[in-house]
Amino acid sequence: EAQVTQNPRYLITVTGKKLTVTCSQNMNHEYMSWYRQDPGLGLRQIYYSMNVEVTDKGDVPEGYKVSRKEKRNFPLILESPSPNQTSLYFCASSHRTVLNTEAFFGQGTRLTVV
Amino acid sequence: DAKTTQPTSMDCAEGRAANLPCNHSTISGNEYVYWYRQIHSQGPQYIIHGLKNNETNEMASLIITEDRKSSTLILPHATLRDTAVYYCIVYAGGTSYGKLTFGQGTILTVHP
């Protein structure tokens, strides 16, 4: 089954404690990205990756890092989380080479930073 | 990417067709119209997309006006499980490749 898998689904952490949210896809997609969703602000892109070892900033990259060492994985790293990073996070993937295509989203990670 | 305008909310009776409009009057010739939905904080789910012609799949139909300035998503027989936020997105790739710009969407509530 084609899917994007995020872990963990729920996470409560304290300010400053480094954390990683994993994302994995099984569709051999080149393009992967991270979004955060906040009430009233909708979904906003954090980082994206066009392929292995190629990453770039989205609209709200501050406080986040990513890496793309393998095609299937695209972890989101919060080196020093702060309460304003409390949000619902989604990973997405799609084929890069074809415009006429759909994006697949993970089930989300609800992060609370206290 | 062009901006879209959707009604904030709509209601529909179960079993009836749900027709969700979207205005995208500034759409350019190479921009596709995509529809996604999000059920109660789950990950957005792709529904359908089109460029000029009407499209149909197992989930829905997409009607795009001839001038492409608006479109309508049709769920032919809405069920309670279709209650969700529906997003209309216009997208052309290019420098913003892969980034889907989600607006506020339409909250569709299907009633028994």
GROMACS .gro file of C-alpha atoms in nm:
model
  226
    1GLU     CA    1   0.000   0.000   0.000
    2ALA     CA    2   0.130   0.343  -0.098
    3GLN     CA    3   0.185   0.545   0.213
    4VAL     CA    4   0.375   0.813   0.398
    5THR     CA    5   0.454   0.716   0.756
    6GLN     CA    6   0.531   0.965   1.029
    7ASN     CA    7   0.649   0.891   1.380
    8PRO     CA    8   0.562   0.966   1.646
    9ARG     CA    9   0.197   1.059   1.607
   10TYR     CA   10   0.192   1.248   1.935
   11LEU     CA   11   0.478   1.404   2.126
   12ILE     CA   12   0.500   1.624   2.434
   13THR     CA   13   0.844   1.763   2.507
   14VAL     CA   14   1.014   2.037   2.703
   15THR     CA   15   1.171   2.353   2.571
   16GLY     CA   16   1.523   2.299   2.443
   17LYS     CA   17   1.521   1.921   2.424
   18LYS     CA   18   1.623   1.813   2.076
   19LEU     CA   19   1.377   1.595   1.891
   20THR     CA   20   1.335   1.429   1.554
   21VAL     CA   21   1.014   1.348   1.373
   22THR     CA   22   1.065   1.077   1.115
   23CYS     CA   23   0.898   1.051   0.775
   24SER     CA   24   0.922   0.762   0.536
   25GLN     CA   25   0.754   0.693   0.201
   26ASN     CA   26   0.738   0.371   0.000
   27MET     CA   27   0.653   0.514  -0.343
   28ASN     CA   28   1.003   0.602  -0.464
   29HIS     CA   29   0.903   0.968  -0.475
   30GLU     CA   30   1.171   1.224  -0.543
   31TYR     CA   31   0.995   1.516  -0.377
   32MET     CA   32   0.928   1.533  -0.004
   33SER     CA   33   0.826   1.820   0.219
   34TRP     CA   34   0.718   1.918   0.567
   35TYR     CA   35   0.421   2.136   0.658
   36ARG     CA   36   0.293   2.269   0.983
   37GLN     CA   37  -0.072   2.346   1.048
   38ASP     CA   38  -0.189   2.604   1.298
   39PRO     CA   39  -0.540   2.736   1.365
   40GLY     CA   40  -0.620   3.032   1.144
   41LEU     CA   41  -0.292   3.000   0.953
   42GLY     CA   42  -0.360   2.687   0.752
   43LEU     CA   43  -0.085   2.461   0.624
   44ARG     CA   44   0.253   2.621   0.570
   45GLN     CA   45   0.557   2.459   0.415
   46ILE     CA   46   0.866   2.433   0.637
   47TYR     CA   47   1.127   2.259   0.419
   48TYR     CA   48   1.129   2.056   0.104
   49SER     CA   49   1.360   1.822  -0.082
   50MET     CA   50   1.373   1.770  -0.457
   51ASN     CA   51   1.587   1.457  -0.426
   52VAL     CA   52   1.857   1.290  -0.218
   53GLU     CA   53   2.097   1.544  -0.066
   54VAL     CA   54   1.892   1.834  -0.207
   55THR     CA   55   1.694   2.036   0.046
   56ASP     CA   56   1.564   2.391   0.059
   57LYS     CA   57   1.367   2.625   0.281
   58GLY     CA   58   0.995   2.665   0.256
   59ASP     CA   59   0.795   2.951   0.401
   60VAL     CA   60   0.861   2.896   0.773
   61PRO     CA   61   1.202   2.722   0.815
   62GLU     CA   62   1.324   2.901   1.130
   63GLY     CA   63   1.398   2.660   1.414
   64TYR     CA   64   1.393   2.348   1.196
   65LYS     CA   65   1.646   2.132   1.016
   66VAL     CA   66   1.601   1.849   0.770
   67SER     CA   67   1.817   1.592   0.595
   68ARG     CA   68   1.768   1.368   0.294
   69LYS     CA   69   2.033   1.097   0.301
   70GLU     CA   70   1.805   0.834   0.151
   71LYS     CA   71   1.526   0.874  -0.099
   72ARG     CA   72   1.260   0.726   0.126
   73ASN     CA   73   1.334   0.920   0.446
   74PHE     CA   74   1.303   1.289   0.529
   75PRO     CA   75   1.334   1.354   0.903
   76LEU     CA   76   1.242   1.687   1.060
   77ILE     CA   77   1.477   1.796   1.336
   78LEU     CA   78   1.406   2.051   1.606
   79GLU     CA   79   1.742   2.126   1.767
   80SER     CA   80   1.601   2.341   2.046
   81PRO     CA   81   1.222   2.331   2.044
   82SER     CA   82   1.027   2.627   2.173
   83PRO     CA   83   0.657   2.661   2.265
   84ASN     CA   84   0.583   2.844   1.937
   85GLN     CA   85   0.667   2.521   1.756
   86THR     CA   86   0.368   2.353   1.915
   87SER     CA   87   0.173   2.251   1.608
   88LEU     CA   88   0.040   1.972   1.388
   89TYR     CA   89   0.305   1.857   1.143
   90PHE     CA   90   0.259   1.678   0.812
   91CYS     CA   91   0.507   1.516   0.582
   92ALA     CA   92   0.420   1.486   0.213
   93SER     CA   93   0.573   1.322  -0.093
   94SER     CA   94   0.515   1.323  -0.468
   95HIS     CA   95   0.687   1.251  -0.793
   96ARG     CA   96   0.905   1.538  -0.902
   97THR     CA   97   0.923   1.487  -1.273
   98VAL     CA   98   0.556   1.512  -1.353
   99LEU     CA   99   0.342   1.816  -1.275
  100ASN     CA  100   0.022   1.630  -1.335
  101THR     CA  101   0.042   1.425  -1.017
  102GLU     CA  102  -0.085   1.403  -0.662
  103ALA     CA  103   0.083   1.449  -0.327
  104PHE     CA  104   0.054   1.194  -0.049
  105PHE     CA  105   0.045   1.310   0.311
  106GLY     CA  106   0.131   1.135   0.633
  107GLN     CA  107  -0.118   1.111   0.918
  108GLY     CA  108   0.042   1.392   1.111
  109THR     CA  109   0.245   1.446   1.427
  110ARG     CA  110   0.092   1.654   1.701
  111LEU     CA  111   0.376   1.820   1.887
  112THR     CA  112   0.341   2.007   2.215
  113VAL     CA  113   0.639   2.197   2.355
  114VAL     CA  114   0.603   2.305   2.718
  115ASP     CA  115   0.029   3.056  -0.806
  116ALA     CA  116  -0.319   3.200  -0.847
  117LYS     CA  117  -0.533   3.274  -0.545
  118THR     CA  118  -0.854   3.081  -0.484
  119THR     CA  119  -1.177   3.180  -0.311
  120GLN     CA  120  -1.408   2.925  -0.153
  121PRO     CA  121  -1.714   2.956   0.071
  122THR     CA  122  -1.629   2.914   0.435
  123SER     CA  123  -1.882   2.639   0.497
  124MET     CA  124  -2.153   2.434   0.329
  125ASP     CA  125  -2.408   2.177   0.435
  126CYS     CA  126  -2.535   1.875   0.247
  127ALA     CA  127  -2.785   1.601   0.318
  128GLU     CA  128  -2.655   1.246   0.317
  129GLY     CA  129  -2.713   1.079  -0.017
  130ARG     CA  130  -2.743   1.406  -0.205
  131ALA     CA  131  -2.483   1.558  -0.432
  132ALA     CA  132  -2.244   1.805  -0.272
  133ASN     CA  133  -2.134   2.083  -0.507
  134LEU     CA  134  -1.835   2.280  -0.381
  135PRO     CA  135  -1.746   2.593  -0.578
  136CYS     CA  136  -1.409   2.755  -0.617
  137ASN     CA  137  -1.320   3.083  -0.779
  138HIS     CA  138  -0.977   3.120  -0.936
  139SER     CA  139  -1.022   3.417  -1.166
  140THR     CA  140  -0.647   3.489  -1.196
  141ILE     CA  141  -0.553   3.139  -1.303
  142SER     CA  142  -0.292   3.121  -1.576
  143GLY     CA  143  -0.283   2.885  -1.869
  144ASN     CA  144  -0.042   2.634  -1.724
  145GLU     CA  145  -0.198   2.608  -1.378
  146TYR     CA  146  -0.386   2.299  -1.278
  147VAL     CA  147  -0.682   2.298  -1.039
  148TYR     CA  148  -0.640   2.049  -0.756
  149TRP     CA  149  -0.880   1.946  -0.483
  150TYR     CA  150  -0.774   1.798  -0.153
  151ARG     CA  151  -0.969   1.732   0.163
  152GLN     CA  152  -0.876   1.699   0.527
  153ILE     CA  153  -1.087   1.492   0.759
  154HIS     CA  154  -1.059   1.599   1.122
  155SER     CA  155  -0.687   1.683   1.145
  156GLN     CA  156  -0.577   1.382   0.942
  157GLY     CA  157  -0.332   1.432   0.658
  158PRO     CA  158  -0.480   1.602   0.351
  159GLN     CA  159  -0.608   1.357   0.094
  160TYR     CA  160  -0.594   1.408  -0.281
  161ILE     CA  161  -0.932   1.400  -0.454
  162ILE     CA  162  -0.898   1.507  -0.815
  163HIS     CA  163  -0.729   1.756  -1.046
  164GLY     CA  164  -0.774   1.900  -1.393
  165LEU     CA  165  -0.643   2.153  -1.640
  166LYS     CA  166  -0.919   2.237  -1.886
  167ASN     CA  167  -1.152   1.944  -1.930
  168ASN     CA  168  -1.397   1.805  -1.682
  169GLU     CA  169  -1.261   1.511  -1.489
  170THR     CA  170  -1.419   1.222  -1.303
  171ASN     CA  171  -1.277   0.953  -1.082
  172GLU     CA  172  -1.410   0.713  -0.823
  173MET     CA  173  -1.434   0.986  -0.561
  174ALA     CA  174  -1.565   1.292  -0.739
  175SER     CA  175  -1.615   1.497  -1.053
  176LEU     CA  176  -1.448   1.824  -1.135
  177ILE     CA  177  -1.620   2.075  -1.357
  178ILE     CA  178  -1.403   2.360  -1.485
  179THR     CA  179  -1.568   2.650  -1.665
  180GLU     CA  180  -1.464   2.721  -2.020
  181ASP     CA  181  -1.279   3.038  -1.921
  182ARG     CA  182  -1.117   2.839  -1.633
  183LYS     CA  183  -1.197   3.113  -1.383
  184SER     CA  184  -1.398   2.886  -1.160
  185SER     CA  185  -1.459   2.521  -1.090
  186THR     CA  186  -1.693   2.296  -0.897
  187LEU     CA  187  -1.612   1.978  -0.713
  188ILE     CA  188  -1.903   1.736  -0.711
  189LEU     CA  189  -1.939   1.453  -0.463
  190PRO     CA  190  -2.228   1.267  -0.628
  191HIS     CA  191  -2.368   1.087  -0.324
  192ALA     CA  192  -2.234   1.245  -0.009
  193THR     CA  193  -2.197   1.031   0.302
  194LEU     CA  194  -2.126   1.124   0.663
  195ARG     CA  195  -1.763   1.027   0.605
  196ASP     CA  196  -1.734   1.306   0.349
  197THR     CA  197  -1.758   1.564   0.627
  198ALA     CA  198  -1.424   1.744   0.596
  199VAL     CA  199  -1.246   2.062   0.496
  200TYR     CA  200  -1.213   2.080   0.118
  201TYR     CA  201  -0.928   2.274  -0.036
  202CYS     CA  202  -0.916   2.407  -0.389
  203ILE     CA  203  -0.559   2.475  -0.504
  204VAL     CA  204  -0.421   2.605  -0.830
  205TYR     CA  205  -0.069   2.499  -0.901
  206ALA     CA  206   0.179   2.514  -1.187
  207GLY     CA  207   0.505   2.392  -1.047
  208GLY     CA  208   0.794   2.603  -1.165
  209THR     CA  209   0.994   2.774  -0.890
  210SER     CA  210   0.738   2.668  -0.631
  211TYR     CA  211   0.751   2.309  -0.744
  212GLY     CA  212   0.582   2.075  -0.504
  213LYS     CA  213   0.457   2.342  -0.268
  214LEU     CA  214   0.083   2.329  -0.235
  215THR     CA  215  -0.061   2.655  -0.105
  216PHE     CA  216  -0.360   2.568   0.110
  217GLY     CA  217  -0.614   2.839   0.179
  218GLN     CA  218  -0.881   2.816   0.445
  219GLY     CA  219  -1.095   2.577   0.244
  220THR     CA  220  -1.465   2.495   0.271
  221ILE     CA  221  -1.594   2.308   0.573
  222LEU     CA  222  -1.846   2.060   0.433
  223THR     CA  223  -2.086   1.910   0.684
  224VAL     CA  224  -2.295   1.617   0.568
  225HIS     CA  225  -2.612   1.570   0.772
  226PRO     CA  226  -2.806   1.245   0.818
   0.00000   0.00000   0.00000
